[in-house]
PDB file of C-alpha atoms in Angstrom:
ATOM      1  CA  UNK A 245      29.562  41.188  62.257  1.00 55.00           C
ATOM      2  CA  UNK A 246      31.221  43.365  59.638  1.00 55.00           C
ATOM      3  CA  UNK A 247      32.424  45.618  62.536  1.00 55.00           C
ATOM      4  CA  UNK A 248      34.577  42.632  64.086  1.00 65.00           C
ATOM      5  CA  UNK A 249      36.084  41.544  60.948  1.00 72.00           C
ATOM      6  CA  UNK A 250      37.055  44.762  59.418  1.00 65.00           C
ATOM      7  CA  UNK A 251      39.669  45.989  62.440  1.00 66.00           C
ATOM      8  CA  UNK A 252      40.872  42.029  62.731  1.00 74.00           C
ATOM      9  CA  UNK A 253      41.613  41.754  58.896  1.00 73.00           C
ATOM     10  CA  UNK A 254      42.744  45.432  58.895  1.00 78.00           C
ATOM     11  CA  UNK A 255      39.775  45.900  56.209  1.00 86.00           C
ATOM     12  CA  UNK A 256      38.392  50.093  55.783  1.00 90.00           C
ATOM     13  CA  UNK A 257      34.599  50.208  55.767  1.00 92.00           C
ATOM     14  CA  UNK A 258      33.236  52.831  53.754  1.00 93.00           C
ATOM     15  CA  UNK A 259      29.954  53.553  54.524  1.00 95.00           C
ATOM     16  CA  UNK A 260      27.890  55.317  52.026  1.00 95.00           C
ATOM     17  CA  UNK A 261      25.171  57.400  53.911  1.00 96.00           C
ATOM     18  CA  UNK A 262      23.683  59.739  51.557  1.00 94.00           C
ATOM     19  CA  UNK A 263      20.003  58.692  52.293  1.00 95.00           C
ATOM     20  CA  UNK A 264      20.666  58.978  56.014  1.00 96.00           C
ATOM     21  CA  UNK A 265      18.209  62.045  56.739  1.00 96.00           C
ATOM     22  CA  UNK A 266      15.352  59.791  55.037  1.00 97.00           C
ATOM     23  CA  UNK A 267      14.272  57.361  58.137  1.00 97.00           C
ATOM     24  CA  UNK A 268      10.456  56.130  58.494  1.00 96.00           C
ATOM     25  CA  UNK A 269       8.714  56.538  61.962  1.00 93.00           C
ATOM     26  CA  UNK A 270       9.769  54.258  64.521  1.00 94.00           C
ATOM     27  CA  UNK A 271      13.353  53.592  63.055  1.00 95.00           C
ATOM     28  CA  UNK A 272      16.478  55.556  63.655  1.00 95.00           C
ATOM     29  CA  UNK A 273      19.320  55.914  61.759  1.00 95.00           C
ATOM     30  CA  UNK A 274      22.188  54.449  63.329  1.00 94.00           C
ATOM     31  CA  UNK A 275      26.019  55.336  61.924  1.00 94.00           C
ATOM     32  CA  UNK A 276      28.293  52.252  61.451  1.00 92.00           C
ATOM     33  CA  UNK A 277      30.974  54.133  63.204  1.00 91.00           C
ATOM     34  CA  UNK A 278      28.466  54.876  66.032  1.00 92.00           C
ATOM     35  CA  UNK A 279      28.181  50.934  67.049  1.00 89.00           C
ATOM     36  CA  UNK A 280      31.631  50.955  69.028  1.00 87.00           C
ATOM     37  CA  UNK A 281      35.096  52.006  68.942  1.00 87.00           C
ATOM     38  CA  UNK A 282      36.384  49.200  66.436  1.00 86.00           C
ATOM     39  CA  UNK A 283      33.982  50.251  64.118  1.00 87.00           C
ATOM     40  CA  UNK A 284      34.934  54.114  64.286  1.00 89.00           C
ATOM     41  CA  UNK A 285      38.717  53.444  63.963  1.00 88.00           C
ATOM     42  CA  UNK A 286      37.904  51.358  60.800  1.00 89.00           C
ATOM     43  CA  UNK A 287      35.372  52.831  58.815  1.00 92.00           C
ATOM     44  CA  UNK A 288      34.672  56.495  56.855  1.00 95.00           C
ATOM     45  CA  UNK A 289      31.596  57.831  56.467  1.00 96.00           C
ATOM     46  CA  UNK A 290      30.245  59.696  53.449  1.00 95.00           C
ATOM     47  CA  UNK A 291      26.839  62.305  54.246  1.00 94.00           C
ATOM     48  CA  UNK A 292      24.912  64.907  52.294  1.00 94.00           C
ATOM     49  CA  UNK A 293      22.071  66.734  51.855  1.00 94.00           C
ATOM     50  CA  UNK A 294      21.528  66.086  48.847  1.00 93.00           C
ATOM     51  CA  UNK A 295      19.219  63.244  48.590  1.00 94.00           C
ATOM     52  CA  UNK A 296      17.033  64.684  51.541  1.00 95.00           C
ATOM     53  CA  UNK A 297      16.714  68.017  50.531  1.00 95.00           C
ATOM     54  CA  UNK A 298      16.744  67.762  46.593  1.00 93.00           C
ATOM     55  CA  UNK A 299      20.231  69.562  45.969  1.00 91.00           C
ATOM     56  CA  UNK A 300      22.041  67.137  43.820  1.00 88.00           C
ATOM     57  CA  UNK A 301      22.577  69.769  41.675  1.00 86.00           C
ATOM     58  CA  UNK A 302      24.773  71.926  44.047  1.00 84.00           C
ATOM     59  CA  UNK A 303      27.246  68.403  44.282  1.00 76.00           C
ATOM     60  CA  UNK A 304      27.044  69.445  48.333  1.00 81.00           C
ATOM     61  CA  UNK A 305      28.596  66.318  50.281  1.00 87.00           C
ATOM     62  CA  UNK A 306      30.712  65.872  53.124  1.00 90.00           C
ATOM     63  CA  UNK A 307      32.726  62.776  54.920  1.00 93.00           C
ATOM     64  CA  UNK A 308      33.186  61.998  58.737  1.00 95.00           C
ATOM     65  CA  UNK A 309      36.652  60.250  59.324  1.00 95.00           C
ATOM     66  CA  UNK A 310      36.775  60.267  63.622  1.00 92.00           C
ATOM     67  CA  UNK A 311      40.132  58.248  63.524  1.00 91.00           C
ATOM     68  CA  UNK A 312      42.829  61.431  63.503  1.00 94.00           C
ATOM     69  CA  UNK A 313      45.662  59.813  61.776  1.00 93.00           C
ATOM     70  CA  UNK A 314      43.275  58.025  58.599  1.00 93.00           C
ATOM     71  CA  UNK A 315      41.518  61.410  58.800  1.00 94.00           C
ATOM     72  CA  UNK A 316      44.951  63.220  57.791  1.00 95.00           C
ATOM     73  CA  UNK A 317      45.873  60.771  55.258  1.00 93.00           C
ATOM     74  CA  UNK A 318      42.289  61.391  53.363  1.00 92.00           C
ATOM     75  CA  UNK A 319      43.258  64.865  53.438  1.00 92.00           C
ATOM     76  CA  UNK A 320      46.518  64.888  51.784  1.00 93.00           C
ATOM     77  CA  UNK A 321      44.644  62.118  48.762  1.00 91.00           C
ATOM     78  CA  UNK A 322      42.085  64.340  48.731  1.00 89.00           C
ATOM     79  CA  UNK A 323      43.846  67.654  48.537  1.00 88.00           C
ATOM     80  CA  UNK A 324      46.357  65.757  46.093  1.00 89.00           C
ATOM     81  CA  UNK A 325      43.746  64.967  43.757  1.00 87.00           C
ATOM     82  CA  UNK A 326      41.482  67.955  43.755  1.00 83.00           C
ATOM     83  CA  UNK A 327      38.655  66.898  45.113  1.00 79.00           C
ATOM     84  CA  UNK A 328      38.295  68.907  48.062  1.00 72.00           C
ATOM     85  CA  UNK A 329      36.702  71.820  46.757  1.00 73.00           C
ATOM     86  CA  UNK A 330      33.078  72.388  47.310  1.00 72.00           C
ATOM     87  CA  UNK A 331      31.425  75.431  45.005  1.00 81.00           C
ATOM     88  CA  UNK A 332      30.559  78.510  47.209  1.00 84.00           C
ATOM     89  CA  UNK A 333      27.107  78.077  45.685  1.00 88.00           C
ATOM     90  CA  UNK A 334      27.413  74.460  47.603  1.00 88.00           C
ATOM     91  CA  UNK A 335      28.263  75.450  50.533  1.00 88.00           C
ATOM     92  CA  UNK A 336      26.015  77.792  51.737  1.00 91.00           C
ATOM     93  CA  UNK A 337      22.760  75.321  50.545  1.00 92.00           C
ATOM     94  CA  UNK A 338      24.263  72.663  52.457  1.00 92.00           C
ATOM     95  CA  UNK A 339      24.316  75.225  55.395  1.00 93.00           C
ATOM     96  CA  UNK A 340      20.704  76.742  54.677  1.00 95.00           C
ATOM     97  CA  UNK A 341      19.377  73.306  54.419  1.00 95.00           C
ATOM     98  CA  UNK A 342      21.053  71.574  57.873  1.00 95.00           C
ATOM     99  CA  UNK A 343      19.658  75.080  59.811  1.00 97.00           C
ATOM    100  CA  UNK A 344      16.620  75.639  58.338  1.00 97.00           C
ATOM    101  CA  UNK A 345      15.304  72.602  56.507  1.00 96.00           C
ATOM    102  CA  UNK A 346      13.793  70.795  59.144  1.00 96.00           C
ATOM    103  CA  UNK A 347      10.165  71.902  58.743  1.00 97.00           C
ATOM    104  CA  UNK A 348      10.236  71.221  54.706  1.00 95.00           C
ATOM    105  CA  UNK A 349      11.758  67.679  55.484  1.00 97.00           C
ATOM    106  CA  UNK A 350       9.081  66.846  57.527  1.00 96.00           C
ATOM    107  CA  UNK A 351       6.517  67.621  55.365  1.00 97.00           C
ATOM    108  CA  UNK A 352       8.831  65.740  52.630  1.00 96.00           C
ATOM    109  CA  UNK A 353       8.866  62.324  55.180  1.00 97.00           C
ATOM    110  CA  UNK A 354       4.708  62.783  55.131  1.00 97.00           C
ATOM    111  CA  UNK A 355       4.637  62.719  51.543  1.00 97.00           C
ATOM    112  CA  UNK A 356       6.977  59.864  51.399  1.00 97.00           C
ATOM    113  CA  UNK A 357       4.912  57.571  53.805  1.00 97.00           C
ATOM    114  CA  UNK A 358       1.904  58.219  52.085  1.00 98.00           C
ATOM    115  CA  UNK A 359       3.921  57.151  48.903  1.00 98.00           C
ATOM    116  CA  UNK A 360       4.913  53.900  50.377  1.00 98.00           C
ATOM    117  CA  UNK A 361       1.807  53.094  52.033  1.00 98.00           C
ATOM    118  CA  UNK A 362      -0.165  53.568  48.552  1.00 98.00           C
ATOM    119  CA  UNK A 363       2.617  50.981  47.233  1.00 98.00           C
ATOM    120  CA  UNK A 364       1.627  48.714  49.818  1.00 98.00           C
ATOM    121  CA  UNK A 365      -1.895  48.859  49.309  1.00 98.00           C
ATOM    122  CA  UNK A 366      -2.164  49.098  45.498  1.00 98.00           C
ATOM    123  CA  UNK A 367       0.438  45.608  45.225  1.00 98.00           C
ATOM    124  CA  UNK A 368      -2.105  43.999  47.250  1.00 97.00           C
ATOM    125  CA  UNK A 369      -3.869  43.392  44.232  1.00 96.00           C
ATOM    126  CA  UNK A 370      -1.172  42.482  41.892  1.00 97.00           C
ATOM    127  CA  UNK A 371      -0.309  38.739  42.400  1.00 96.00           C
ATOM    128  CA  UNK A 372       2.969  37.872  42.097  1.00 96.00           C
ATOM    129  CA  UNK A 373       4.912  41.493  43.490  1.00 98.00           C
ATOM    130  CA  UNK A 374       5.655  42.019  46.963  1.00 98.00           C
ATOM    131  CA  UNK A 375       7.257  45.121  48.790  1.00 98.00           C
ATOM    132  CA  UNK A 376      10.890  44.493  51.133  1.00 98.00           C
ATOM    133  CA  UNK A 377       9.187  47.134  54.098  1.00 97.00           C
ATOM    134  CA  UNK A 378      11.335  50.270  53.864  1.00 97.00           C
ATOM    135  CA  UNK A 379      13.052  51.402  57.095  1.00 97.00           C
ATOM    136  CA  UNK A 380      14.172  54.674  54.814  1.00 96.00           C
ATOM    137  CA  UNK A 381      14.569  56.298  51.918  1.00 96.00           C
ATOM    138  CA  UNK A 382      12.616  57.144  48.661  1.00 97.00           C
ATOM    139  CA  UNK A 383      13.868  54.132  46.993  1.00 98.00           C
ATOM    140  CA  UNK A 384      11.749  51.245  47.694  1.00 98.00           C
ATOM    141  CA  UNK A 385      13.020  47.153  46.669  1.00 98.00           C
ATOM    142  CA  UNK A 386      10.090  45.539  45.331  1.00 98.00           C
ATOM    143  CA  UNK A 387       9.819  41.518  44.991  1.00 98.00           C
ATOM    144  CA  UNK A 388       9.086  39.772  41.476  1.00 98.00           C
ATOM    145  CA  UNK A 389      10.498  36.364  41.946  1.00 97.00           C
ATOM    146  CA  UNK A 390       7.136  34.637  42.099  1.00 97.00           C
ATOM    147  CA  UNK A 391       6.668  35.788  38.385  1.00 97.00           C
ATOM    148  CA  UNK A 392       9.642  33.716  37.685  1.00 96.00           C
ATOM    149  CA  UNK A 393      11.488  35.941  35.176  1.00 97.00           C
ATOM    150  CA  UNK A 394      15.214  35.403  34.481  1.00 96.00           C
ATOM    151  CA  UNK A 395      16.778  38.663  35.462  1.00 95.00           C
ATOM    152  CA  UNK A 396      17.067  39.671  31.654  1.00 96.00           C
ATOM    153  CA  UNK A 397      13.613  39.124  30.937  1.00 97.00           C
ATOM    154  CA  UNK A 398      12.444  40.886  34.127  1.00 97.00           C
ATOM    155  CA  UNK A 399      14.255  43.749  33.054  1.00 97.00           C
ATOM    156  CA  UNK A 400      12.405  43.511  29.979  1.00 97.00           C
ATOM    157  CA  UNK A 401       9.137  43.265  31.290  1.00 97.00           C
ATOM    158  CA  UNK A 402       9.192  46.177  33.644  1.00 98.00           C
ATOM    159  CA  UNK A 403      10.732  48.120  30.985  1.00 97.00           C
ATOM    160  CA  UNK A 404       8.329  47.439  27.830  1.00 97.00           C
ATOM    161  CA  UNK A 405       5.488  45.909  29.542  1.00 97.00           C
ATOM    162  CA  UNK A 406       5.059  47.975  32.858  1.00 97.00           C
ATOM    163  CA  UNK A 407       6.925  51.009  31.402  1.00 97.00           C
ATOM    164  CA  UNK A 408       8.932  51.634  34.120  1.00 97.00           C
ATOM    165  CA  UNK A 409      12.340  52.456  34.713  1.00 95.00           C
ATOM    166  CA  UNK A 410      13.848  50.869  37.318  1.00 96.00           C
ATOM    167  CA  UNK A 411      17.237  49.807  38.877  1.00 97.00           C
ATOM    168  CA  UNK A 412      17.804  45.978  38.328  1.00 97.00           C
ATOM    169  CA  UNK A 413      18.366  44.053  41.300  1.00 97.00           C
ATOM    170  CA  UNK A 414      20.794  41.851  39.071  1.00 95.00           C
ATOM    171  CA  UNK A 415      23.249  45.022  38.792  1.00 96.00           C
ATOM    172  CA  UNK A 416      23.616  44.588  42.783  1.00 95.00           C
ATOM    173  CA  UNK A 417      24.365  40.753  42.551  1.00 95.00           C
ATOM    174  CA  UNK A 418      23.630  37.878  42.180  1.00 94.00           C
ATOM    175  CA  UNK A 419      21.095  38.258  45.599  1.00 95.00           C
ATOM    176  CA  UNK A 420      18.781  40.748  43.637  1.00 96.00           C
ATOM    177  CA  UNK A 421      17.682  38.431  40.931  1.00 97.00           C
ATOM    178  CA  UNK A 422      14.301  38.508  40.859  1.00 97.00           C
ATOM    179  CA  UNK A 423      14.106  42.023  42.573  1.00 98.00           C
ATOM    180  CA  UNK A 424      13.940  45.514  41.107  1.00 98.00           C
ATOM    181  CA  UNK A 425      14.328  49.243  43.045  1.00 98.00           C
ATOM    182  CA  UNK A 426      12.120  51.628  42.491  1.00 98.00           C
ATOM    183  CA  UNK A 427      12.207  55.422  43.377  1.00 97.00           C
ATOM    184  CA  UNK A 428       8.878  56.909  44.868  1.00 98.00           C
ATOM    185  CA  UNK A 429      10.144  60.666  45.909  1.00 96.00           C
ATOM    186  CA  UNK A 430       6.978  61.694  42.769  1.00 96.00           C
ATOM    187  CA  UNK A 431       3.394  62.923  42.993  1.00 97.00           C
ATOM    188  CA  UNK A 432       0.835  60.522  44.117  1.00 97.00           C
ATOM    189  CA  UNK A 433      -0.518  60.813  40.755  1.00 98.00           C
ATOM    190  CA  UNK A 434       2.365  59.668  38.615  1.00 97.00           C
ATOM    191  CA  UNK A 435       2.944  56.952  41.339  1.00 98.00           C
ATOM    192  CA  UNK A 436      -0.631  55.401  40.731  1.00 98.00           C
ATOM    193  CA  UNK A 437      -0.219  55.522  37.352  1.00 98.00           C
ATOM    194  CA  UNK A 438       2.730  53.710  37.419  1.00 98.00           C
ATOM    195  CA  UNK A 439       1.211  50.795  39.745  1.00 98.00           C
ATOM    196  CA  UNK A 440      -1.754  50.771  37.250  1.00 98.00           C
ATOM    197  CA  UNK A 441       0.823  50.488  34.426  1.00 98.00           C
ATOM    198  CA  UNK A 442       2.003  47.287  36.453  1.00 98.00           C
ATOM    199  CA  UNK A 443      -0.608  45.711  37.221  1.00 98.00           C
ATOM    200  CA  UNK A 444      -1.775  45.706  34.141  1.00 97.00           C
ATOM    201  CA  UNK A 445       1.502  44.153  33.119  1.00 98.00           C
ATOM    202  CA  UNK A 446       1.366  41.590  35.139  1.00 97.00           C
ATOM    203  CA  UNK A 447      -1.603  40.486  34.318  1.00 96.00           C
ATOM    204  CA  UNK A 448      -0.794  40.369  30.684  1.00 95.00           C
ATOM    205  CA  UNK A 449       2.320  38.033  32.043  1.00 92.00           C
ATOM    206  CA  UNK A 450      -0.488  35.798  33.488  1.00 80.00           C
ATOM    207  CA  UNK A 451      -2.955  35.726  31.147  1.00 74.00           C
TER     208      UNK A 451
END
């Protein structure tokens, strides 16, 4: 839908794809400039290693612009603000990490699935918190409307009751009351502590 009314209301999509190497089994990672020509000629893409591979740190990113004149104008705001240089340090781990990262990603993905799939088992036995199924990424949306907390005193709760610190869905909009994100690229251990820690919590809430 988005594709159709961006090019007809001359609006830029500007899709931010930084957990695009992170994809479950039996999904694939699509680009929104890879659906069909309208969407290429109106949309920029922004990529990285950095989430996949762990380099934050090296500030390694990189943006796809396949429309040659919006690709030129990018480069002259880009190069007129300064913001085009990538550290030599950057560079070559971004490099390293596109050629020869593959195995360690894989074993990353394994990890990751075993992560989720402990969420999924260990919130079967906390009433009132479900998990959105992931198609991607370490950072998992888990459900806490039927606790029926106001978004301030959810935040509270996971915070001082659960000990966790999590993203509020409120800070996305008004759509993520009642929802929280959580990030699950951690050893198993910490992560079933941290369920224990919650469902505990909860059922201190429902005592």
């Amino acid at each position: 839908a988005r594709g159709s009314i961006s090019p007809r209301h001359d609006v830029l999509v500007v899709s931010d794809d930084m957990h695009a190497d992170i994809v479950f089994s039996g999904y694939e990672y699509t680009p929104f400039a890879a659906v069909g020509p309208q969407h290429m000629h109106s949309s920029i893409t922004f990529l990285s290693p950095a989430k996949a591979f762990n380099i934050a740190a090296c500030c390694s990113s990189f943006t796809v612009i396949p429309d040659e004149a919006m690709r030129k104008r990018y480069q002259v705001e880009n190069s007129r603000l300064t913001i085009n240089k990538n550290n030599a340090f950057a560079n070559v781990a971004m490099e390293a990490a596109y050629r020869h990262g593959g195995p360690w990603l894989d074993t990353v993905m394994a990890y990751l699935h075993r992560n989720v799939q402990m969420v999924r088992e260990k919130l079967k036995v906390i009433d009132g918190v479900t998990l959105i199924e992931p198609q991607g990424s370490f950072l998992l949306w888990l459900d806490f409307r039927a606790l029926d907390l106001e978004h301030t005193a959810l935040a509270d709760f996971l915070r001082n009751k659960a000990k966790w610190s999590a993203s509020r869905g409120h800070a996305f909009g008004e759509e993520g009351n009642g929802f929280a994100r959580v990030n699950v690229a951690c050893t198993r251990l910490r992560l079933e502590a941290a369920l224990e820690q919650l469902r505990v919590a909860v059922e201190g809430l429902q005592a």
